[in-house]
mmCIF file of C-alpha atoms and ligand atoms in Angstrom:
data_model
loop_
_atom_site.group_PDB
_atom_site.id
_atom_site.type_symbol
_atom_site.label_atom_id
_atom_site.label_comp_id
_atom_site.label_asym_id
_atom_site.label_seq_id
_atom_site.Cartn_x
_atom_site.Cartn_y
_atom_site.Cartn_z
ATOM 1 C CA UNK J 13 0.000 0.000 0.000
ATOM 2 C CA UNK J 14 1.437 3.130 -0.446
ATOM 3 C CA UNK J 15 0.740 6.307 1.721
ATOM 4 C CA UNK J 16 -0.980 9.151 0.201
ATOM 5 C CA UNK J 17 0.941 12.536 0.085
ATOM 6 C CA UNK J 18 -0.987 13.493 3.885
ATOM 7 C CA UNK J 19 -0.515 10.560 5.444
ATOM 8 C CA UNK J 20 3.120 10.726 4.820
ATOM 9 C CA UNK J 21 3.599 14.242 6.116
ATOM 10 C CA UNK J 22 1.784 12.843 8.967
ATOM 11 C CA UNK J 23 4.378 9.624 9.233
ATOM 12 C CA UNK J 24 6.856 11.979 8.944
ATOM 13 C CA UNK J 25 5.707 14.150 11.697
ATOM 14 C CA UNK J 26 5.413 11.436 14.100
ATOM 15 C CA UNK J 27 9.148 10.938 13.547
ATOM 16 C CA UNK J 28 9.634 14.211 14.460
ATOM 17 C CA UNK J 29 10.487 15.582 10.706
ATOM 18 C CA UNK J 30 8.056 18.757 10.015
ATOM 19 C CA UNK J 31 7.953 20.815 6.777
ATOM 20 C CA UNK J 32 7.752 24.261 7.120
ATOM 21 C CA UNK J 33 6.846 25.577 3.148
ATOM 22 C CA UNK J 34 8.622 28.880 2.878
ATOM 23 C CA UNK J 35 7.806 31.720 0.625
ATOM 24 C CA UNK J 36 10.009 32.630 -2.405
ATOM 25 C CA UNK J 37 9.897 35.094 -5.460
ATOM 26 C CA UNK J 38 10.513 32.513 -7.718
ATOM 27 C CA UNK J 39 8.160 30.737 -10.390
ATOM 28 C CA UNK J 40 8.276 27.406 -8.147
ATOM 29 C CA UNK J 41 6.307 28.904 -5.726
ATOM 30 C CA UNK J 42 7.356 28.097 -1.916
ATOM 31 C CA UNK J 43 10.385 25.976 -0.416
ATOM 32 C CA UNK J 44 10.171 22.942 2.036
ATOM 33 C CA UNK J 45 12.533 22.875 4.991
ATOM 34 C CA UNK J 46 12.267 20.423 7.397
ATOM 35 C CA UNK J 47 12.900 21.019 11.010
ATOM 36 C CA UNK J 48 14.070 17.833 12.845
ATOM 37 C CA UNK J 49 13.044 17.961 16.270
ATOM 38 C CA UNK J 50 16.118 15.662 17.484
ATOM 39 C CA UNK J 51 19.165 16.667 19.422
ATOM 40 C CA UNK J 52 21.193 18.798 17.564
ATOM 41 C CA UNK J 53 17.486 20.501 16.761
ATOM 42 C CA UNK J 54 18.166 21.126 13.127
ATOM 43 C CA UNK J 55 16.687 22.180 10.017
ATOM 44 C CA UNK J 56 17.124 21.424 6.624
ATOM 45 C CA UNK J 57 17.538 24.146 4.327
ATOM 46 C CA UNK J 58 16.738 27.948 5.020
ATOM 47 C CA UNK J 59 14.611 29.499 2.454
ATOM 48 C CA UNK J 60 15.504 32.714 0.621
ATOM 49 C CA UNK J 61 17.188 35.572 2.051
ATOM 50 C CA UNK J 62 14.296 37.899 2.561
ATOM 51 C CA UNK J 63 11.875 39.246 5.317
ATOM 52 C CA UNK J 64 9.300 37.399 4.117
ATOM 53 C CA UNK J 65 10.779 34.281 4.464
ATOM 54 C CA UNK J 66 12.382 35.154 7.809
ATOM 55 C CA UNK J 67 8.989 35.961 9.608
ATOM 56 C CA UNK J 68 7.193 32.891 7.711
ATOM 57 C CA UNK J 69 10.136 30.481 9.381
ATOM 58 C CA UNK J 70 10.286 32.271 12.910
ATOM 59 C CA UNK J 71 6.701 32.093 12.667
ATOM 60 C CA UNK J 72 6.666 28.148 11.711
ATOM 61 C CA UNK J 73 9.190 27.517 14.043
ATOM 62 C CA UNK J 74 6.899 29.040 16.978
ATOM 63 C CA UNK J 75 3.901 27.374 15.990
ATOM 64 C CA UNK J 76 6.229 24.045 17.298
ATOM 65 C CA UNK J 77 8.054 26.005 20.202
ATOM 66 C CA UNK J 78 11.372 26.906 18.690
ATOM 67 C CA UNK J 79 12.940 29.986 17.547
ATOM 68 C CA UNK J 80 15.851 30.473 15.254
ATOM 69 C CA UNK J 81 17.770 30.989 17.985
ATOM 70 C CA UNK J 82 17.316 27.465 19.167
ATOM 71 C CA UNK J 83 18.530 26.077 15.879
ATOM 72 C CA UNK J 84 21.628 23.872 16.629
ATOM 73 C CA UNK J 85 22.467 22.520 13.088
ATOM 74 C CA UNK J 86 21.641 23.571 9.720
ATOM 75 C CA UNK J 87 21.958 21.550 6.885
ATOM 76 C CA UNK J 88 22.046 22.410 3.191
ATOM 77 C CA UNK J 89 20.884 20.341 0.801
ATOM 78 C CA UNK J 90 22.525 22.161 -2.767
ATOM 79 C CA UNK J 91 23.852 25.722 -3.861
ATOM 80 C CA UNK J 92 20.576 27.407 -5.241
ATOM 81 C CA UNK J 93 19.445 30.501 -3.393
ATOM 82 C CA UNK J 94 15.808 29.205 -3.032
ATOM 83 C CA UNK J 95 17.242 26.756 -0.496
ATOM 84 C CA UNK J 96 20.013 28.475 1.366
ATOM 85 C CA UNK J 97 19.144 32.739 1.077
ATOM 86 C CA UNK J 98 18.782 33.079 5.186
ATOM 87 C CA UNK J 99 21.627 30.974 6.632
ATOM 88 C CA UNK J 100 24.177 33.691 7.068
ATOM 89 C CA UNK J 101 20.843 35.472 9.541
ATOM 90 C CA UNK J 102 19.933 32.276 11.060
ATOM 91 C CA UNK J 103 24.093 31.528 12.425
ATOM 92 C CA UNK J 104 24.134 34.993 13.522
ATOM 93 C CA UNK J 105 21.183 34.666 15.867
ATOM 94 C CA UNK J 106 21.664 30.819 16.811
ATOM 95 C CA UNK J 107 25.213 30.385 16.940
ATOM 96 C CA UNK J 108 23.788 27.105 14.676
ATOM 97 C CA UNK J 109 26.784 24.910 12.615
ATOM 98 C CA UNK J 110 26.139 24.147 8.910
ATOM 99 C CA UNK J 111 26.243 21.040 7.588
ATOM 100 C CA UNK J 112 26.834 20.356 3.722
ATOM 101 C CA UNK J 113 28.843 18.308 1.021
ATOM 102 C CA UNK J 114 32.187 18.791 1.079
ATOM 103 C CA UNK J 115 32.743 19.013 -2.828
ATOM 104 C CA UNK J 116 30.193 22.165 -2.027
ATOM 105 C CA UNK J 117 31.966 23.928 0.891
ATOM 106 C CA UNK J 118 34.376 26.745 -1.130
ATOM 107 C CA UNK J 119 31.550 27.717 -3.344
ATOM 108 C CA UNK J 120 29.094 27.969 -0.640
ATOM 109 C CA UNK J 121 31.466 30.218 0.890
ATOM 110 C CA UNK J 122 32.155 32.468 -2.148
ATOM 111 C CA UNK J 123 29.058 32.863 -2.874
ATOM 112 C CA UNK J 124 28.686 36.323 -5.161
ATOM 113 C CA UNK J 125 32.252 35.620 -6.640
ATOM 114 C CA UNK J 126 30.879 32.445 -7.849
ATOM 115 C CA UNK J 127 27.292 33.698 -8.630
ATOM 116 C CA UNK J 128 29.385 36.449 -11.091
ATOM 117 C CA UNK J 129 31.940 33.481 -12.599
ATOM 118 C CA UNK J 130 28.332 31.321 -12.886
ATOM 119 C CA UNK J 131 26.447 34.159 -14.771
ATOM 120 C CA UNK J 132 29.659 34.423 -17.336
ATOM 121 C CA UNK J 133 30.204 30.494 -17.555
ATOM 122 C CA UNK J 134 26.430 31.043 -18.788
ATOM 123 C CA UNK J 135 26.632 33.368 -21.096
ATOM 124 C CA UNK J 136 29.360 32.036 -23.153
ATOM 125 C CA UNK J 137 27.536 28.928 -22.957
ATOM 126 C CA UNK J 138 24.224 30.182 -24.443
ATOM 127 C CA UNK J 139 26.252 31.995 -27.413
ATOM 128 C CA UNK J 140 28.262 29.038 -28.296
ATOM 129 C CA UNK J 141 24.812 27.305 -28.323
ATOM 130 C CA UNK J 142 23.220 29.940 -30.909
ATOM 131 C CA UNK J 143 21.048 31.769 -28.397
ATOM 132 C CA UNK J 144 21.018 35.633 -29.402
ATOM 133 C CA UNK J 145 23.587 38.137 -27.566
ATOM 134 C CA UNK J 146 20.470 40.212 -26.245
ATOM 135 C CA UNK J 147 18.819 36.924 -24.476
ATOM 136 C CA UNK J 148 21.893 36.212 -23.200
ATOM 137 C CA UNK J 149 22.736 39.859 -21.473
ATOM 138 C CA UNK J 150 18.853 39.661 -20.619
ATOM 139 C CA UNK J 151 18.803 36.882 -18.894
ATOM 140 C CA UNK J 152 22.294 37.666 -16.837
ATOM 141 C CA UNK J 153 20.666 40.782 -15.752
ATOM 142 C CA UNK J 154 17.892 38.614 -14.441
ATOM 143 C CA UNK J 155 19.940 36.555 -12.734
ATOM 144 C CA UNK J 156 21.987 39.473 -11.181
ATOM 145 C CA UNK J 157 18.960 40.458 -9.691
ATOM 146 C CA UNK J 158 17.558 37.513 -7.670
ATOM 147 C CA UNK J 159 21.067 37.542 -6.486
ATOM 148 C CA UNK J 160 19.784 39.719 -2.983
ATOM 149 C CA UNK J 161 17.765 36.532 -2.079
ATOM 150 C CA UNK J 162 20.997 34.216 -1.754
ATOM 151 C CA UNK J 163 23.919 34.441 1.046
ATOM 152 C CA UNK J 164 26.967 32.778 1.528
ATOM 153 C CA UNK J 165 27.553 30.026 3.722
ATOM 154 C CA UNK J 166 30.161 29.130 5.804
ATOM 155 C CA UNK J 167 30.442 25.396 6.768
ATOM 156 C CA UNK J 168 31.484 24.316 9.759
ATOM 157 C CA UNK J 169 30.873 20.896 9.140
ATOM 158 C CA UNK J 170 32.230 19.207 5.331
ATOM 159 C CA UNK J 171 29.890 16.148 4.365
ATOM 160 C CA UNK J 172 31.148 13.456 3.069
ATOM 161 C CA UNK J 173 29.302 11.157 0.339
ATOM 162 C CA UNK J 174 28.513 8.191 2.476
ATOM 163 C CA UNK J 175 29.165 9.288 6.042
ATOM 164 C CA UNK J 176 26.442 9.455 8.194
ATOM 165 C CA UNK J 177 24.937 11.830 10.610
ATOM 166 C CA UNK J 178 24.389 11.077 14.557
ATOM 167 C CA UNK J 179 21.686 12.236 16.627
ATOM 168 C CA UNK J 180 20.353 11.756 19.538
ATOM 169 C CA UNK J 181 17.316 9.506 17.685
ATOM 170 C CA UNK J 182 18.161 9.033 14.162
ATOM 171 C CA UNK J 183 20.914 8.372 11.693
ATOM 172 C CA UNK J 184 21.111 10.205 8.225
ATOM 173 C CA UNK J 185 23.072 8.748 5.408
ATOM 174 C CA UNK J 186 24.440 11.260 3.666
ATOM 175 C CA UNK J 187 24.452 10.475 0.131
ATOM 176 C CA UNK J 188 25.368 12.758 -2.921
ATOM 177 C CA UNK J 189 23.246 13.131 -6.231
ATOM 178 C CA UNK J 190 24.793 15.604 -8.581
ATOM 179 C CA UNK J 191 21.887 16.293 -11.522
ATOM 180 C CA UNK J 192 19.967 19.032 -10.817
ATOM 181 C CA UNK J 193 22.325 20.805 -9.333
ATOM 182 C CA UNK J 194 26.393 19.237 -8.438
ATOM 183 C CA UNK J 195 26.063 19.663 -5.229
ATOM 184 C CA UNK J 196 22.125 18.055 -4.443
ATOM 185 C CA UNK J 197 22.609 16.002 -1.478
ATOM 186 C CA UNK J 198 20.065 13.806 -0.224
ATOM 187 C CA UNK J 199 19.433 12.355 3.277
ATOM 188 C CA UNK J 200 18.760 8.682 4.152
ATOM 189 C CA UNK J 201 17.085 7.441 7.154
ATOM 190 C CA UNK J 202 17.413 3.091 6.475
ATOM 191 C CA UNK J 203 15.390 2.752 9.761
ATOM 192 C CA UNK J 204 12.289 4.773 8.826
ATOM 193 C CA UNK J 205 13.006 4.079 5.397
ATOM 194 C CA UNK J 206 12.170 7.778 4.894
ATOM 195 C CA UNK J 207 14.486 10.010 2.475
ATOM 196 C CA UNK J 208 14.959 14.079 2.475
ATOM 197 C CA UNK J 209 15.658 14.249 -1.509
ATOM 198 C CA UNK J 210 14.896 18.365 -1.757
ATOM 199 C CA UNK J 211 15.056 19.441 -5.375
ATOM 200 C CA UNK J 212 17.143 15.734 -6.447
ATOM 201 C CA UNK J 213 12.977 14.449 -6.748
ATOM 202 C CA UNK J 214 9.942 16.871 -7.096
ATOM 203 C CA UNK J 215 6.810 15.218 -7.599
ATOM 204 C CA UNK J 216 4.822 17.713 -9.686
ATOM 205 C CA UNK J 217 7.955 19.178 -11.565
ATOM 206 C CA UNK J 218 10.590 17.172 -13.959
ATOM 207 C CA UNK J 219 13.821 19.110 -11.971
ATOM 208 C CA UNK J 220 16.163 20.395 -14.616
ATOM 209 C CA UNK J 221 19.461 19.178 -15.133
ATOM 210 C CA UNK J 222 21.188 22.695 -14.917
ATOM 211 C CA UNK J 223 24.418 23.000 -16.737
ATOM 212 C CA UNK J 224 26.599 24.773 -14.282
ATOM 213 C CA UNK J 225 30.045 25.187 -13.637
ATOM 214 C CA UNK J 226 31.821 22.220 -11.953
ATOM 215 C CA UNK J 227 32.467 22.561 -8.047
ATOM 216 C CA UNK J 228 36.132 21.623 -8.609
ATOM 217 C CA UNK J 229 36.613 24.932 -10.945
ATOM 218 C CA UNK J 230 37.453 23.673 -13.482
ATOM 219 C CA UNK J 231 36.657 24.775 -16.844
ATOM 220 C CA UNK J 232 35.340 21.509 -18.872
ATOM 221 C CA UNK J 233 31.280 21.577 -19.303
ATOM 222 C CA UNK J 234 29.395 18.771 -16.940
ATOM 223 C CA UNK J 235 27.136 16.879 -18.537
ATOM 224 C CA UNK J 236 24.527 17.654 -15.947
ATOM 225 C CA UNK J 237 22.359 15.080 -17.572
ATOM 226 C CA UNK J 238 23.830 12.089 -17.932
ATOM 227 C CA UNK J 239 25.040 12.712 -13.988
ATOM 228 C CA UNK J 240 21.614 12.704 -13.072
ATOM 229 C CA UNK J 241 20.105 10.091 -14.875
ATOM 230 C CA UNK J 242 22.781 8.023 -12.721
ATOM 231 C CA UNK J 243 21.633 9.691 -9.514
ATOM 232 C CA UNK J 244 17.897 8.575 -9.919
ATOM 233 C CA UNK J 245 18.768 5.009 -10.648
ATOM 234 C CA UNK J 246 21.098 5.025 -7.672
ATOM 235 C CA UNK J 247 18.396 6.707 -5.713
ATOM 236 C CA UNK J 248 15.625 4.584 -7.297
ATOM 237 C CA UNK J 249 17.602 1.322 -5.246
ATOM 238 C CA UNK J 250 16.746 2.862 -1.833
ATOM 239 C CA UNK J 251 13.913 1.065 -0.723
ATOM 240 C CA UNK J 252 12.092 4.267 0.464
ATOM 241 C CA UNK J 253 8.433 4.755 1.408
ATOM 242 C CA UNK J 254 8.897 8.378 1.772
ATOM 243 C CA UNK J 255 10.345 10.705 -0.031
ATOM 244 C CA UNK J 256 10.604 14.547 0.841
ATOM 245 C CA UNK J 257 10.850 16.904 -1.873
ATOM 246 C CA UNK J 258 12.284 20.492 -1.551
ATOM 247 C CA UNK J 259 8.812 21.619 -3.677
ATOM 248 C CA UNK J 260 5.250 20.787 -3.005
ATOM 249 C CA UNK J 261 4.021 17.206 -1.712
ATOM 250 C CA UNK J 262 6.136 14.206 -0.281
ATOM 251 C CA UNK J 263 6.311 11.121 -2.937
ATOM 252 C CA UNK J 264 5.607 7.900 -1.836
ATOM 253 C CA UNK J 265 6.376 5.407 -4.704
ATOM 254 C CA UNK J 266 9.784 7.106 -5.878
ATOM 255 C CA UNK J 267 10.392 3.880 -8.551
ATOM 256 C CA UNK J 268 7.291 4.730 -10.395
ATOM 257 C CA UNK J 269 8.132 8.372 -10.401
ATOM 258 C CA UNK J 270 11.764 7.592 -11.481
ATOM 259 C CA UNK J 271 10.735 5.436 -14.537
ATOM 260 C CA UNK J 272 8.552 7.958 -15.638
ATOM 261 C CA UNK J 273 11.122 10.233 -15.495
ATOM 262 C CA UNK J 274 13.433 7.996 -17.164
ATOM 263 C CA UNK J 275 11.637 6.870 -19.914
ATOM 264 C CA UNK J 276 10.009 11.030 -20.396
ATOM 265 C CA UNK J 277 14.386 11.596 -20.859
ATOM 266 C CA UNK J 278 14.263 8.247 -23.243
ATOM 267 C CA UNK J 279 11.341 9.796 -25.721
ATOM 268 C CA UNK J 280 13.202 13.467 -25.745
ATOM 269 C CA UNK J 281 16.230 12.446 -26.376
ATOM 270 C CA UNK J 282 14.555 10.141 -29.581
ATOM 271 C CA UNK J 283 12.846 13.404 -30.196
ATOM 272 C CA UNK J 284 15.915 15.872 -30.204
ATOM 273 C CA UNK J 285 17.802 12.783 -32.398
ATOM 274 C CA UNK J 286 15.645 13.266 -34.881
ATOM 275 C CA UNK J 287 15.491 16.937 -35.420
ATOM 276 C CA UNK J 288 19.238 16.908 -35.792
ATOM 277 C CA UNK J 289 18.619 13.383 -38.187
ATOM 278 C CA UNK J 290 16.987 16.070 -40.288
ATOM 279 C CA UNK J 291 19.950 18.841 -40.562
ATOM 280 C CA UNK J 292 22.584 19.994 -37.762
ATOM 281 C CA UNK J 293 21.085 22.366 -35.483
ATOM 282 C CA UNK J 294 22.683 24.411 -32.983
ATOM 283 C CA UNK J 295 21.104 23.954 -29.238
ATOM 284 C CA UNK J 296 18.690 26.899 -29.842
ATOM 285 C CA UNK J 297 17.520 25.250 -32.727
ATOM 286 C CA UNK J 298 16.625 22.639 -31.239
ATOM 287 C CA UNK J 299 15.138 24.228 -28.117
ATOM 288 C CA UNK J 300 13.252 26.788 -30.814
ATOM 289 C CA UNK J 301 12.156 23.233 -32.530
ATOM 290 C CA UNK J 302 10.366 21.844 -29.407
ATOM 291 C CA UNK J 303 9.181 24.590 -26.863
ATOM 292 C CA UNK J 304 8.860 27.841 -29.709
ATOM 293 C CA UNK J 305 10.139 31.222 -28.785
ATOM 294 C CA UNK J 306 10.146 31.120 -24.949
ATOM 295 C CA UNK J 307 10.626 33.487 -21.641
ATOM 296 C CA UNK J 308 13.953 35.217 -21.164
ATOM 297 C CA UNK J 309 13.870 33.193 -17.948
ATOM 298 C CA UNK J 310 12.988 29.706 -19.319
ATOM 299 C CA UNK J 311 15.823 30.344 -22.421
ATOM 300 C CA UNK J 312 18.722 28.694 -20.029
ATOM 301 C CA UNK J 313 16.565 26.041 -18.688
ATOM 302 C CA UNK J 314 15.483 25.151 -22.498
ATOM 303 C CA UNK J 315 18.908 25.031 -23.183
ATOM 304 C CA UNK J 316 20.204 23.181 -20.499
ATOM 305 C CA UNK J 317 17.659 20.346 -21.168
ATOM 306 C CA UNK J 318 18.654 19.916 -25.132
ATOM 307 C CA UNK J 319 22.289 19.915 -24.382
ATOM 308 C CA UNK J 320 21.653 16.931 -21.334
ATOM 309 C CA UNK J 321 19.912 14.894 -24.158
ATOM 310 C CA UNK J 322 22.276 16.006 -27.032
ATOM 311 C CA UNK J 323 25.337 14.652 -24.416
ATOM 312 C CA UNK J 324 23.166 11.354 -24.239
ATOM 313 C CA UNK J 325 22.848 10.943 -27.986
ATOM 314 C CA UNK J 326 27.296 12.272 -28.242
ATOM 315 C CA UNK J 327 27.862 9.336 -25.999
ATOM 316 C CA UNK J 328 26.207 6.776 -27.724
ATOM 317 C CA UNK J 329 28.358 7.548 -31.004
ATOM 318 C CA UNK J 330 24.848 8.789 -32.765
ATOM 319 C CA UNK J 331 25.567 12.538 -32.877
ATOM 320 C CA UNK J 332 28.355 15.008 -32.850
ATOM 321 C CA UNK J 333 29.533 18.610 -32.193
ATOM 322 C CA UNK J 334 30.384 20.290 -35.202
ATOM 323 C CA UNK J 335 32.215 23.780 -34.240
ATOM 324 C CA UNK J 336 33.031 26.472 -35.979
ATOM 325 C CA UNK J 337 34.549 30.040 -34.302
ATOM 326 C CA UNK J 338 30.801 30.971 -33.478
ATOM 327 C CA UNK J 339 28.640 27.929 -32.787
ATOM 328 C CA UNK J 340 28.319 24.332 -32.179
ATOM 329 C CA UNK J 341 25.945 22.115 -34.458
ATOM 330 C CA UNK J 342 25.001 18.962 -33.294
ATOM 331 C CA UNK J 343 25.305 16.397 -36.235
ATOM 332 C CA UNK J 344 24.295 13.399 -36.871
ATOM 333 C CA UNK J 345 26.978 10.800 -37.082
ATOM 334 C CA UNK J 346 25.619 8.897 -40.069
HETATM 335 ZN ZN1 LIG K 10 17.279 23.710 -6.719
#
């Protein structure tokens, strides 16, 4: 039998794991963080960096007794502001450590350095991909400005992939799941069988495999992709009953999800193959081919999601990047 979406925020509850949905200024809509009412008392993920968000958590918190001042431990599931905006306010008042991947620490702590180097890495990325110079700029200067609602993080305490996490009534397996973003971490408690996945699975919404720059620094392209397709099916062995997502409702039968997920990336990339069967297409082609002329704001995410498929279809030996000095064109290999 599996749980519906309430009656696993209710199982989680009773193991002491409460969401608190947060408010954010993004499309998504609000964030889940999870307060663990354990010793260290700890919560996962922050929320944006806004006053908004602060009095929704401080008022959350209350509703179960706690301030942010109580907060012992926080832990941070990936880099994206959504998730992370108020940790710098919530150390300052709590004196709280934070928790996160390793691989994640120095760009956590760099945080508008790195947002600037992540805004160029995607700009030259979208004009070797064909998208026009003035969509490009555009979207930078979008991204410059939801740049107020992140914060840097200092961590006290590096993660490592495997290790797990002691408190006073639980054990977290901390396991990491590069995809969406490289630095999603997810959180695995064997004995309840219950898993806090945050944006790695979202029930309602495919997450995007965001090309981004890789946390070692160096300059090579990830293929964001291909990384996560190998996160789900490592995450689709857990044998989970619930799964807490970063957005919206809690799944409860994560290997259905996963295979629909899988086999939604199977038809695409068939899809994308045969566009560029037809003639070689730059990425913007391709994205133009499938979703039309889209938002400024949906233009990177477009892109990021035929270049993940397009680094499928390079692997296999079916296509390849043709480049000249202004563009790559994906061809097909025979
Ligand atoms: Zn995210």
């Amino acid at each position: 039998m599996t749980l519906t979406p309430e009656q696993a925020l209710a199982q989680a509850e009773d193991a002491g794991i409460h969401r608190l949905a947060i408010p954010t200024p993004f499309a998504v809509g609000r964030v889940n963080c999870y307060l663990l009412e354990d010793e260290p008392l700890t919560l996962v993920d922050t929320g944006p960096n806004s006053g908004k968000a602060l009095d929704e958590l401080q008022a959350q918190l209350a509703a179960r007794g706690h301030s942010i001042d109580d907060l012992e431990l926080v832990i941070l599931t990936h880099q994206h502001i959504d998730h992370l905006g108020l940790v710098e306010i919530i150390v300052q008042h709590s004196g709280a450590e934070v928790a996160a991947i390793d691989v994640a620490a120095d760009r956590l702590a760099n945080f508008s350095e790195d947002a600037e180097l992540e805004d160029s890495f995607a700009v030259d990325l979208m004009l070797r991909n064909g998208i026009p110079q003035e969509v490009a700029f555009a979207l930078q200067s979008v991204s410059r400005s939801f740049r107020g609602w992140g914060a840097k993080a200092e961590v006290t305490r590096r993660l490592r992939d495997g290790e797990e996490i002691s408190f006073a009534d639980r054990r977290l397996q901390v396991l990491h799941r590069p995809g969406h973003s490289p630095s999603d971490t997810v959180f695995w408690d064997a004995e309840r069988r219950i898993l806090i996945a945050a944006d790695h699975l979202i029930a309602h919404i495919s997450s995007n495999p965001l090309i981004t720059r890789p946390l070692d620094g160096s300059s090579e392209r990830p293929q964001a992709l291909v990384q996560y397709i190998e996160s789900m099916r490592k995450t689709r062995e857990l044998p989970a009953e619930i799964v807490l997502s970063g957005h919206g409702d809690p799944i409860t039968d994560h290997v259905a999800l996963i295979d629909e997920r899988l086999s939604k990336h199977e038809r695409r990339k068939e899809k994308i193959y045969g566009l560029i069967e037809e003639q070689p297409r730059t990425g913007y082609e391709i994205a133009q081919a499938i979703w039309g002329n889209v938002a400024v704001t949906q233009a990177f995410l477009t892109l990021s999601e035929v270049i993940g498929h397009a680094d499928l279809l390079v692997n296999e030996g079916r296509v390849r990047e043709a480049e000249d000095e202004e563009v790559i064109r994906y061809e097909a290999t025979r």
